[in-house]
PDB file of C-alpha atoms and ligand atoms in Angstrom:
ATOM      1  CA  UNK A   1      15.547   2.195   2.933  1.00  0.00           C
ATOM      2  CA  UNK A   2      13.712   3.398  -0.468  1.00  0.00           C
ATOM      3  CA  UNK A   3      14.970   6.555  -2.568  1.00  0.00           C
ATOM      4  CA  UNK A   4      13.200   7.431  -5.798  1.00  0.00           C
ATOM      5  CA  UNK A   5      15.126   9.657  -8.146  1.00  0.00           C
ATOM      6  CA  UNK A   6      13.110  12.086 -10.526  1.00  0.00           C
ATOM      7  CA  UNK A   7      11.400   8.753 -11.516  1.00  0.00           C
ATOM      8  CA  UNK A   8       9.382   9.297 -14.490  1.00  0.00           C
ATOM      9  CA  UNK A   9       6.199   6.882 -16.163  1.00  0.00           C
ATOM     10  CA  UNK A  10       4.964   7.134 -19.498  1.00  0.00           C
ATOM     11  CA  UNK A  11       2.233   4.729 -20.171  1.00  0.00           C
ATOM     12  CA  UNK A  12       2.231   4.247 -24.438  1.00  0.00           C
ATOM     13  CA  UNK A  13      -1.245   3.571 -25.678  1.00  0.00           C
ATOM     14  CA  UNK A  14      -2.550   3.163 -29.251  1.00  0.00           C
ATOM     15  CA  UNK A  15      -3.252   6.896 -28.991  1.00  0.00           C
ATOM     16  CA  UNK A  16      -1.029   8.797 -26.928  1.00  0.00           C
ATOM     17  CA  UNK A  17       1.664   8.459 -24.192  1.00  0.00           C
ATOM     18  CA  UNK A  18       0.197   8.949 -20.904  1.00  0.00           C
ATOM     19  CA  UNK A  19       2.455  10.601 -18.447  1.00  0.00           C
ATOM     20  CA  UNK A  20       1.845   9.515 -15.361  1.00  0.00           C
ATOM     21  CA  UNK A  21       4.238  10.290 -13.344  1.00  0.00           C
ATOM     22  CA  UNK A  22       6.275  13.354 -14.076  1.00  0.00           C
ATOM     23  CA  UNK A  23       9.453  12.901 -11.724  1.00  0.00           C
ATOM     24  CA  UNK A  24       8.948  12.487  -8.388  1.00  0.00           C
ATOM     25  CA  UNK A  25      11.802  12.560  -5.758  1.00  0.00           C
ATOM     26  CA  UNK A  26      11.770  11.418  -2.390  1.00  0.00           C
ATOM     27  CA  UNK A  27      13.136   9.284   0.482  1.00  0.00           C
ATOM     28  CA  UNK A  28      11.714   6.993   2.623  1.00  0.00           C
ATOM     29  CA  UNK A  29      13.559   5.994   6.784  1.00  0.00           C
ATOM     30  CA  UNK A  30      12.432   2.698   8.892  1.00  0.00           C
ATOM     31  CA  UNK A  31       9.011   3.240  10.732  1.00  0.00           C
ATOM     32  CA  UNK A  32       7.677   5.995   8.879  1.00  0.00           C
ATOM     33  CA  UNK A  33       3.437   5.902   8.246  1.00  0.00           C
ATOM     34  CA  UNK A  34       2.944   7.168   5.168  1.00  0.00           C
ATOM     35  CA  UNK A  35      -0.453   8.953   3.847  1.00  0.00           C
ATOM     36  CA  UNK A  36      -1.008   9.249   0.366  1.00  0.00           C
ATOM     37  CA  UNK A  37      -3.911  12.025  -0.573  1.00  0.00           C
ATOM     38  CA  UNK A  38      -4.577  13.413  -4.374  1.00  0.00           C
ATOM     39  CA  UNK A  39      -7.465  13.213  -6.676  1.00  0.00           C
ATOM     40  CA  UNK A  40      -8.281  10.652  -9.009  1.00  0.00           C
ATOM     41  CA  UNK A  41      -6.011   9.820 -11.691  1.00  0.00           C
ATOM     42  CA  UNK A  42      -2.618  11.667  -9.807  1.00  0.00           C
ATOM     43  CA  UNK A  43      -0.879   8.664 -10.278  1.00  0.00           C
ATOM     44  CA  UNK A  44      -1.004   6.960  -6.212  1.00  0.00           C
ATOM     45  CA  UNK A  45      -1.759   3.672  -7.447  1.00  0.00           C
ATOM     46  CA  UNK A  46       1.091   3.940 -10.420  1.00  0.00           C
ATOM     47  CA  UNK A  47       3.635   4.870  -7.487  1.00  0.00           C
ATOM     48  CA  UNK A  48       2.708   2.363  -5.418  1.00  0.00           C
ATOM     49  CA  UNK A  49       3.361  -0.056  -7.820  1.00  0.00           C
ATOM     50  CA  UNK A  50       6.756   1.318  -8.750  1.00  0.00           C
ATOM     51  CA  UNK A  51       7.519   1.758  -5.530  1.00  0.00           C
ATOM     52  CA  UNK A  52       6.354  -2.035  -4.911  1.00  0.00           C
ATOM     53  CA  UNK A  53       8.158  -3.749  -7.988  1.00  0.00           C
ATOM     54  CA  UNK A  54       4.327  -4.206  -9.716  1.00  0.00           C
ATOM     55  CA  UNK A  55       5.754  -1.170 -12.537  1.00  0.00           C
ATOM     56  CA  UNK A  56       8.498  -0.987 -14.182  1.00  0.00           C
ATOM     57  CA  UNK A  57       9.589   3.263 -14.082  1.00  0.00           C
ATOM     58  CA  UNK A  58      10.524   4.365 -17.423  1.00  0.00           C
ATOM     59  CA  UNK A  59      13.405   6.926 -16.214  1.00  0.00           C
ATOM     60  CA  UNK A  60      15.295   8.112 -13.336  1.00  0.00           C
ATOM     61  CA  UNK A  61      16.310   5.696 -10.038  1.00  0.00           C
ATOM     62  CA  UNK A  62      15.099   3.572  -6.969  1.00  0.00           C
ATOM     63  CA  UNK A  63      17.478   2.897  -4.847  1.00  0.00           C
ATOM     64  CA  UNK A  64      17.128   0.341  -2.335  1.00  0.00           C
ATOM     65  CA  UNK A  65      18.975   0.141   1.195  1.00  0.00           C
ATOM     66  CA  UNK A  66      21.179   2.644  -1.196  1.00  0.00           C
ATOM     67  CA  UNK A  67      21.852   0.501  -4.046  1.00  0.00           C
ATOM     68  CA  UNK A  68      19.854   1.654  -7.466  1.00  0.00           C
ATOM     69  CA  UNK A  69      17.268  -1.023  -9.519  1.00  0.00           C
ATOM     70  CA  UNK A  70      18.578   0.673 -12.783  1.00  0.00           C
ATOM     71  CA  UNK A  71      19.854  -2.814 -13.502  1.00  0.00           C
ATOM     72  CA  UNK A  72      17.891  -5.000 -12.058  1.00  0.00           C
ATOM     73  CA  UNK A  73      16.187  -8.279 -13.867  1.00  0.00           C
ATOM     74  CA  UNK A  74      12.804  -9.722 -13.749  1.00  0.00           C
ATOM     75  CA  UNK A  75      14.469 -12.077 -11.345  1.00  0.00           C
ATOM     76  CA  UNK A  76      15.312  -9.136  -9.019  1.00  0.00           C
ATOM     77  CA  UNK A  77      12.256  -7.667  -8.846  1.00  0.00           C
ATOM     78  CA  UNK A  78      10.655 -10.982  -8.058  1.00  0.00           C
ATOM     79  CA  UNK A  79      13.181 -11.215  -5.228  1.00  0.00           C
ATOM     80  CA  UNK A  80      12.663  -7.359  -3.918  1.00  0.00           C
ATOM     81  CA  UNK A  81       8.541  -8.075  -4.320  1.00  0.00           C
ATOM     82  CA  UNK A  82       8.507 -11.638  -2.617  1.00  0.00           C
ATOM     83  CA  UNK A  83      10.883 -10.787   0.349  1.00  0.00           C
ATOM     84  CA  UNK A  84      10.279  -6.694   0.800  1.00  0.00           C
ATOM     85  CA  UNK A  85       6.951  -5.898   0.173  1.00  0.00           C
ATOM     86  CA  UNK A  86       3.310  -6.235   1.435  1.00  0.00           C
ATOM     87  CA  UNK A  87       0.631  -5.271  -0.940  1.00  0.00           C
ATOM     88  CA  UNK A  88      -2.835  -5.105   0.070  1.00  0.00           C
ATOM     89  CA  UNK A  89      -5.576  -3.825  -2.595  1.00  0.00           C
ATOM     90  CA  UNK A  90      -8.697  -2.768  -2.132  1.00  0.00           C
ATOM     91  CA  UNK A  91      -9.735  -5.775  -3.724  1.00  0.00           C
ATOM     92  CA  UNK A  92      -8.775  -8.821  -1.911  1.00  0.00           C
ATOM     93  CA  UNK A  93      -8.116 -11.259  -4.526  1.00  0.00           C
ATOM     94  CA  UNK A  94      -8.813 -14.141  -2.042  1.00  0.00           C
ATOM     95  CA  UNK A  95      -9.199 -17.786  -3.560  1.00  0.00           C
ATOM     96  CA  UNK A  96     -13.105 -18.152  -2.299  1.00  0.00           C
ATOM     97  CA  UNK A  97     -12.828 -22.545  -2.257  1.00  0.00           C
ATOM     98  CA  UNK A  98      -9.608 -22.289  -0.404  1.00  0.00           C
ATOM     99  CA  UNK A  99     -10.050 -21.965   3.442  1.00  0.00           C
ATOM    100  CA  UNK A 100      -8.599 -18.916   5.319  1.00  0.00           C
ATOM    101  CA  UNK A 101      -5.124 -19.940   6.180  1.00  0.00           C
ATOM    102  CA  UNK A 102      -4.575 -21.848   2.766  1.00  0.00           C
ATOM    103  CA  UNK A 103      -5.014 -18.046   0.707  1.00  0.00           C
ATOM    104  CA  UNK A 104      -2.646 -17.191   3.357  1.00  0.00           C
ATOM    105  CA  UNK A 105      -0.787 -19.841   3.171  1.00  0.00           C
ATOM    106  CA  UNK A 106       0.090 -20.387  -1.203  1.00  0.00           C
ATOM    107  CA  UNK A 107       2.252 -17.205  -1.119  1.00  0.00           C
ATOM    108  CA  UNK A 108       4.814 -19.032   1.412  1.00  0.00           C
ATOM    109  CA  UNK A 109       4.068 -22.272  -0.624  1.00  0.00           C
ATOM    110  CA  UNK A 110       5.293 -20.118  -4.043  1.00  0.00           C
ATOM    111  CA  UNK A 111       8.153 -19.181  -2.011  1.00  0.00           C
ATOM    112  CA  UNK A 112       9.151 -22.688  -1.101  1.00  0.00           C
ATOM    113  CA  UNK A 113       8.591 -22.461   2.398  1.00  0.00           C
ATOM    114  CA  UNK A 114       8.315 -25.392   4.020  1.00  0.00           C
ATOM    115  CA  UNK A 115       5.039 -26.658   5.271  1.00  0.00           C
ATOM    116  CA  UNK A 116       5.511 -26.931   9.213  1.00  0.00           C
ATOM    117  CA  UNK A 117       5.954 -23.702   8.967  1.00  0.00           C
ATOM    118  CA  UNK A 118       3.678 -22.279   6.307  1.00  0.00           C
ATOM    119  CA  UNK A 119       0.605 -23.357   9.153  1.00  0.00           C
ATOM    120  CA  UNK A 120       2.831 -21.578  11.811  1.00  0.00           C
ATOM    121  CA  UNK A 121       3.227 -18.297   9.963  1.00  0.00           C
ATOM    122  CA  UNK A 122      -0.305 -18.345   8.225  1.00  0.00           C
ATOM    123  CA  UNK A 123      -1.472 -18.701  12.260  1.00  0.00           C
ATOM    124  CA  UNK A 124       0.193 -15.883  13.779  1.00  0.00           C
ATOM    125  CA  UNK A 125      -0.584 -13.551  10.602  1.00  0.00           C
ATOM    126  CA  UNK A 126      -4.148 -14.558  11.307  1.00  0.00           C
ATOM    127  CA  UNK A 127      -3.889 -14.133  14.889  1.00  0.00           C
ATOM    128  CA  UNK A 128      -2.479 -10.486  14.632  1.00  0.00           C
ATOM    129  CA  UNK A 129      -5.143  -9.337  12.434  1.00  0.00           C
ATOM    130  CA  UNK A 130      -7.765 -11.212  15.028  1.00  0.00           C
ATOM    131  CA  UNK A 131      -8.673 -13.818  12.709  1.00  0.00           C
ATOM    132  CA  UNK A 132      -6.877 -16.477  14.224  1.00  0.00           C
ATOM    133  CA  UNK A 133     -10.578 -18.623  14.746  1.00  0.00           C
ATOM    134  CA  UNK A 134     -11.352 -18.887  11.278  1.00  0.00           C
ATOM    135  CA  UNK A 135      -8.818 -20.022   9.664  1.00  0.00           C
ATOM    136  CA  UNK A 136     -11.408 -22.746   8.420  1.00  0.00           C
ATOM    137  CA  UNK A 137     -13.799 -21.249   7.211  1.00  0.00           C
ATOM    138  CA  UNK A 138     -13.778 -20.652   3.411  1.00  0.00           C
ATOM    139  CA  UNK A 139     -13.661 -16.609   3.125  1.00  0.00           C
ATOM    140  CA  UNK A 140     -17.306 -16.404   1.080  1.00  0.00           C
ATOM    141  CA  UNK A 141     -18.562 -16.904   4.477  1.00  0.00           C
ATOM    142  CA  UNK A 142     -17.178 -14.255   6.100  1.00  0.00           C
ATOM    143  CA  UNK A 143     -17.836  -9.613   5.880  1.00  0.00           C
ATOM    144  CA  UNK A 144     -15.862  -7.866   3.877  1.00  0.00           C
ATOM    145  CA  UNK A 145     -13.638  -6.033   6.637  1.00  0.00           C
ATOM    146  CA  UNK A 146     -12.595  -9.986   7.726  1.00  0.00           C
ATOM    147  CA  UNK A 147     -11.726 -10.598   4.196  1.00  0.00           C
ATOM    148  CA  UNK A 148      -9.435  -7.159   3.457  1.00  0.00           C
ATOM    149  CA  UNK A 149      -8.305  -8.427   6.984  1.00  0.00           C
ATOM    150  CA  UNK A 150      -7.188 -11.596   5.305  1.00  0.00           C
ATOM    151  CA  UNK A 151      -5.863  -9.758   2.538  1.00  0.00           C
ATOM    152  CA  UNK A 152      -3.213  -7.918   5.094  1.00  0.00           C
ATOM    153  CA  UNK A 153      -2.283 -11.404   7.020  1.00  0.00           C
ATOM    154  CA  UNK A 154      -1.705 -12.874   3.970  1.00  0.00           C
ATOM    155  CA  UNK A 155       1.014  -9.861   3.370  1.00  0.00           C
ATOM    156  CA  UNK A 156       2.373 -10.476   6.681  1.00  0.00           C
ATOM    157  CA  UNK A 157       2.943 -13.708   6.316  1.00  0.00           C
ATOM    158  CA  UNK A 158       5.874 -13.083   3.875  1.00  0.00           C
ATOM    159  CA  UNK A 159       7.349 -10.846   6.426  1.00  0.00           C
ATOM    160  CA  UNK A 160       7.880  -7.690   4.558  1.00  0.00           C
ATOM    161  CA  UNK A 161       9.999  -4.792   5.754  1.00  0.00           C
ATOM    162  CA  UNK A 162       7.154  -2.999   3.763  1.00  0.00           C
ATOM    163  CA  UNK A 163       4.014  -3.027   3.640  1.00  0.00           C
ATOM    164  CA  UNK A 164       1.566  -0.643   0.525  1.00  0.00           C
ATOM    165  CA  UNK A 165      -2.402  -0.537   1.064  1.00  0.00           C
ATOM    166  CA  UNK A 166      -3.804   1.483  -2.116  1.00  0.00           C
ATOM    167  CA  UNK A 167      -7.093   2.099  -1.182  1.00  0.00           C
ATOM    168  CA  UNK A 168      -7.436  -0.984   1.349  1.00  0.00           C
ATOM    169  CA  UNK A 169     -11.358   0.162   2.604  1.00  0.00           C
ATOM    170  CA  UNK A 170     -12.132   1.925  -0.292  1.00  0.00           C
ATOM    171  CA  UNK A 171     -14.849  -1.172  -1.237  1.00  0.00           C
ATOM    172  CA  UNK A 172     -16.084  -1.501   2.387  1.00  0.00           C
ATOM    173  CA  UNK A 173     -18.868  -0.595   4.172  1.00  0.00           C
ATOM    174  CA  UNK A 174     -18.578   2.001   7.226  1.00  0.00           C
ATOM    175  CA  UNK A 175     -18.935   0.223   9.801  1.00  0.00           C
ATOM    176  CA  UNK A 176     -16.524  -2.092   8.453  1.00  0.00           C
ATOM    177  CA  UNK A 177     -13.596   0.325   7.954  1.00  0.00           C
ATOM    178  CA  UNK A 178     -12.448   0.742  11.385  1.00  0.00           C
ATOM    179  CA  UNK A 179     -11.532  -2.774  11.857  1.00  0.00           C
ATOM    180  CA  UNK A 180      -9.585  -2.531   8.339  1.00  0.00           C
ATOM    181  CA  UNK A 181      -7.894   1.243   9.954  1.00  0.00           C
ATOM    182  CA  UNK A 182      -6.866  -0.735  13.414  1.00  0.00           C
ATOM    183  CA  UNK A 183      -5.056  -3.215  12.176  1.00  0.00           C
ATOM    184  CA  UNK A 184      -2.981  -0.885  10.112  1.00  0.00           C
ATOM    185  CA  UNK A 185      -2.929   1.013  13.551  1.00  0.00           C
ATOM    186  CA  UNK A 186      -1.799  -1.817  15.321  1.00  0.00           C
ATOM    187  CA  UNK A 187       1.020  -2.467  13.097  1.00  0.00           C
ATOM    188  CA  UNK A 188       2.064   1.104  13.005  1.00  0.00           C
ATOM    189  CA  UNK A 189       2.739   0.692  16.332  1.00  0.00           C
ATOM    190  CA  UNK A 190       4.930  -2.368  15.753  1.00  0.00           C
ATOM    191  CA  UNK A 191       6.901   0.368  13.702  1.00  0.00           C
ATOM    192  CA  UNK A 192       6.257  -1.538  10.098  1.00  0.00           C
ATOM    193  CA  UNK A 193       6.983   1.079   7.365  1.00  0.00           C
ATOM    194  CA  UNK A 194       3.742   1.546   5.786  1.00  0.00           C
ATOM    195  CA  UNK A 195       2.620   4.327   2.528  1.00  0.00           C
ATOM    196  CA  UNK A 196      -1.163   4.006   2.082  1.00  0.00           C
ATOM    197  CA  UNK A 197      -2.883   5.658  -0.416  1.00  0.00           C
ATOM    198  CA  UNK A 198      -6.410   6.615   1.795  1.00  0.00           C
ATOM    199  CA  UNK A 199      -9.496   9.194   1.628  1.00  0.00           C
ATOM    200  CA  UNK A 200     -10.637   8.403   5.312  1.00  0.00           C
ATOM    201  CA  UNK A 201      -9.292  11.614   6.782  1.00  0.00           C
ATOM    202  CA  UNK A 202      -9.221  11.237  10.019  1.00  0.00           C
ATOM    203  CA  UNK A 203      -6.886   8.406   9.615  1.00  0.00           C
ATOM    204  CA  UNK A 204      -4.544  10.538   7.738  1.00  0.00           C
ATOM    205  CA  UNK A 205      -4.482  13.015  10.152  1.00  0.00           C
ATOM    206  CA  UNK A 206      -4.791  11.707  13.416  1.00  0.00           C
ATOM    207  CA  UNK A 207      -2.427   8.358  12.327  1.00  0.00           C
ATOM    208  CA  UNK A 208      -0.134   8.721   9.743  1.00  0.00           C
ATOM    209  CA  UNK A 209       3.464  10.657  11.260  1.00  0.00           C
ATOM    210  CA  UNK A 210       3.727  11.924   6.860  1.00  0.00           C
ATOM    211  CA  UNK A 211       1.492  13.185   4.505  1.00  0.00           C
ATOM    212  CA  UNK A 212       1.950  13.330   0.651  1.00  0.00           C
ATOM    213  CA  UNK A 213      -0.099  14.845  -1.364  1.00  0.00           C
ATOM    214  CA  UNK A 214      -0.132  14.330  -5.744  1.00  0.00           C
ATOM    215  CA  UNK A 215      -1.475  16.625  -8.530  1.00  0.00           C
ATOM    216  CA  UNK A 216      -0.925  16.002 -11.425  1.00  0.00           C
ATOM    217  CA  UNK A 217       1.501  13.191 -11.505  1.00  0.00           C
ATOM    218  CA  UNK A 218       3.869  15.198  -9.142  1.00  0.00           C
ATOM    219  CA  UNK A 219       4.048  15.898  -4.959  1.00  0.00           C
ATOM    220  CA  UNK A 220       3.055  19.360  -4.209  1.00  0.00           C
ATOM    221  CA  UNK A 221       2.751  18.419  -1.178  1.00  0.00           C
ATOM    222  CA  UNK A 222       5.274  16.412   1.664  1.00  0.00           C
ATOM    223  CA  UNK A 223       4.524  17.157   5.258  1.00  0.00           C
ATOM    224  CA  UNK A 224       3.688  16.479   8.761  1.00  0.00           C
ATOM    225  CA  UNK A 225      -0.013  16.004   8.970  1.00  0.00           C
ATOM    226  CA  UNK A 226      -0.515  18.815  11.206  1.00  0.00           C
ATOM    227  CA  UNK A 227       1.330  21.398   9.254  1.00  0.00           C
ATOM    228  CA  UNK A 228      -0.339  19.241   6.434  1.00  0.00           C
ATOM    229  CA  UNK A 229      -4.121  20.197   7.759  1.00  0.00           C
ATOM    230  CA  UNK A 230      -3.221  23.435   9.209  1.00  0.00           C
ATOM    231  CA  UNK A 231      -1.728  25.197   6.917  1.00  0.00           C
ATOM    232  CA  UNK A 232      -3.691  27.855   5.601  1.00  0.00           C
ATOM    233  CA  UNK A 233      -1.561  28.005   2.023  1.00  0.00           C
ATOM    234  CA  UNK A 234      -3.004  24.718   1.289  1.00  0.00           C
ATOM    235  CA  UNK A 235      -6.658  26.407   0.350  1.00  0.00           C
ATOM    236  CA  UNK A 236      -6.664  24.435  -3.065  1.00  0.00           C
ATOM    237  CA  UNK A 237      -5.172  21.490  -1.537  1.00  0.00           C
ATOM    238  CA  UNK A 238      -8.343  21.650   0.945  1.00  0.00           C
ATOM    239  CA  UNK A 239     -10.518  22.411  -0.765  1.00  0.00           C
ATOM    240  CA  UNK A 240     -10.125  18.619  -2.976  1.00  0.00           C
ATOM    241  CA  UNK A 241     -10.387  17.798   0.694  1.00  0.00           C
ATOM    242  CA  UNK A 242     -13.257  18.510   1.628  1.00  0.00           C
ATOM    243  CA  UNK A 243     -14.910  17.415  -1.360  1.00  0.00           C
ATOM    244  CA  UNK A 244     -13.992  14.045  -1.051  1.00  0.00           C
ATOM    245  CA  UNK A 245     -15.302  14.289   3.137  1.00  0.00           C
ATOM    246  CA  UNK A 246     -18.525  15.389   2.444  1.00  0.00           C
ATOM    247  CA  UNK A 247     -18.717  13.326  -1.183  1.00  0.00           C
TER     248      UNK A 247
HETATM  249  P1  ADP B   1      -4.713   6.923  -9.233  1.00  0.00           P
HETATM  250  O1  ADP B   1      -4.675   5.494  -8.425  1.00  0.00           O
HETATM  251  O2  ADP B   1      -4.190   8.557  -8.271  1.00  0.00           O
HETATM  252  O3  ADP B   1      -5.805   6.967  -9.635  1.00  0.00           O
HETATM  253  P2  ADP B   1      -3.528   6.088 -11.196  1.00  0.00           P
HETATM  254  O4  ADP B   1      -1.815   5.735 -10.909  1.00  0.00           O
HETATM  255  O5  ADP B   1      -3.790   5.038 -11.560  1.00  0.00           O
HETATM  256  O6  ADP B   1      -4.289   6.849 -10.967  1.00  0.00           O
HETATM  257  O7  ADP B   1      -3.043   6.499 -12.527  1.00  0.00           O
HETATM  258  C1  ADP B   1      -2.629   7.537 -13.035  1.00  0.00           C
HETATM  259  C2  ADP B   1      -2.891   8.491 -15.237  1.00  0.00           C
HETATM  260  O8  ADP B   1      -1.806   7.257 -15.519  1.00  0.00           O
HETATM  261  C3  ADP B   1      -4.250   7.740 -15.121  1.00  0.00           C
HETATM  262  O9  ADP B   1      -4.097   9.172 -16.269  1.00  0.00           O
HETATM  263  C4  ADP B   1      -4.032   6.548 -15.454  1.00  0.00           C
HETATM  264  O10 ADP B   1      -5.060   6.643 -16.503  1.00  0.00           O
HETATM  265  C5  ADP B   1      -3.028   6.287 -16.429  1.00  0.00           C
HETATM  266  N1  ADP B   1      -2.407   5.020 -16.402  1.00  0.00           N
HETATM  267  C6  ADP B   1      -2.861   4.299 -15.254  1.00  0.00           C
HETATM  268  N2  ADP B   1      -2.302   3.039 -15.852  1.00  0.00           N
HETATM  269  C7  ADP B   1      -2.120   2.956 -17.172  1.00  0.00           C
HETATM  270  C8  ADP B   1      -2.145   1.498 -17.643  1.00  0.00           C
HETATM  271  N3  ADP B   1      -2.181   0.680 -17.840  1.00  0.00           N
HETATM  272  N4  ADP B   1      -2.504   1.817 -19.243  1.00  0.00           N
HETATM  273  C9  ADP B   1      -2.244   4.054 -19.573  1.00  0.00           C
HETATM  274  N5  ADP B   1      -2.358   4.309 -18.649  1.00  0.00           N
HETATM  275  C10 ADP B   1      -2.638   4.120 -17.209  1.00  0.00           C
HETATM  276 MG1   MG B   2      -5.554   4.289  -8.307  1.00  0.00          MG
END
């Protein structure tokens, strides 16, 4: 469904050109649950942003359902982002003075969904993340874990084909991480296609169906978790993982 071919991403800054992605070639199938690992600054966020149409590649191609995006207009990217992709970030980006339900409905309103349908879709999405009883409260009365679940519901309400998570649990207290991961596990069980940047190693090891290990703008490893975590050849990778695990 998604195919990256030799994707390069350069950022031009006043002092230098940073090459954040140095030729990434990857294919994603439906219902894959991909965990993206790698040290800070290796290009994980850039990769997600490009896959999700939030940012443009410098060269290469991203094919969506077999169709090249080289000639995509801004409008084509808008349609792709709104209809195919659900994004969840480390920060929840909720509007504090609106209710939980209104936060989830906002994107639907912008997309022109009728009032009745967006009420229904927001309610359904919030029930799915276990917040069906919080529709009319304001986000600042809720915990970090609950806020992140609202953000997941907001993405789900758009009925995306692919969900992208960029360090969704990094800002959470340890006791709240599980409730967010449990929602993602449930989505995986239902066959949602997901890419997750996470440092939750247990999660990557036991739940993901595929591990991508990045370093310096490149994919170093692309394999099943059992191969990745058991392969002795990955000693450098492991060194990194242990550092992350022990931090
Ligand atoms: P990660 O998510 O793995 O920590 P990023 O994708 O955020 O890494 O960043 C990859 C590289 O690209 C880093 O060197 C970072 O400094 C650089 N970079 C990311 N975004 C920008 C930007 N908007 N402008 C300039 N450089 C950027
Ligand atoms: Mg990042």
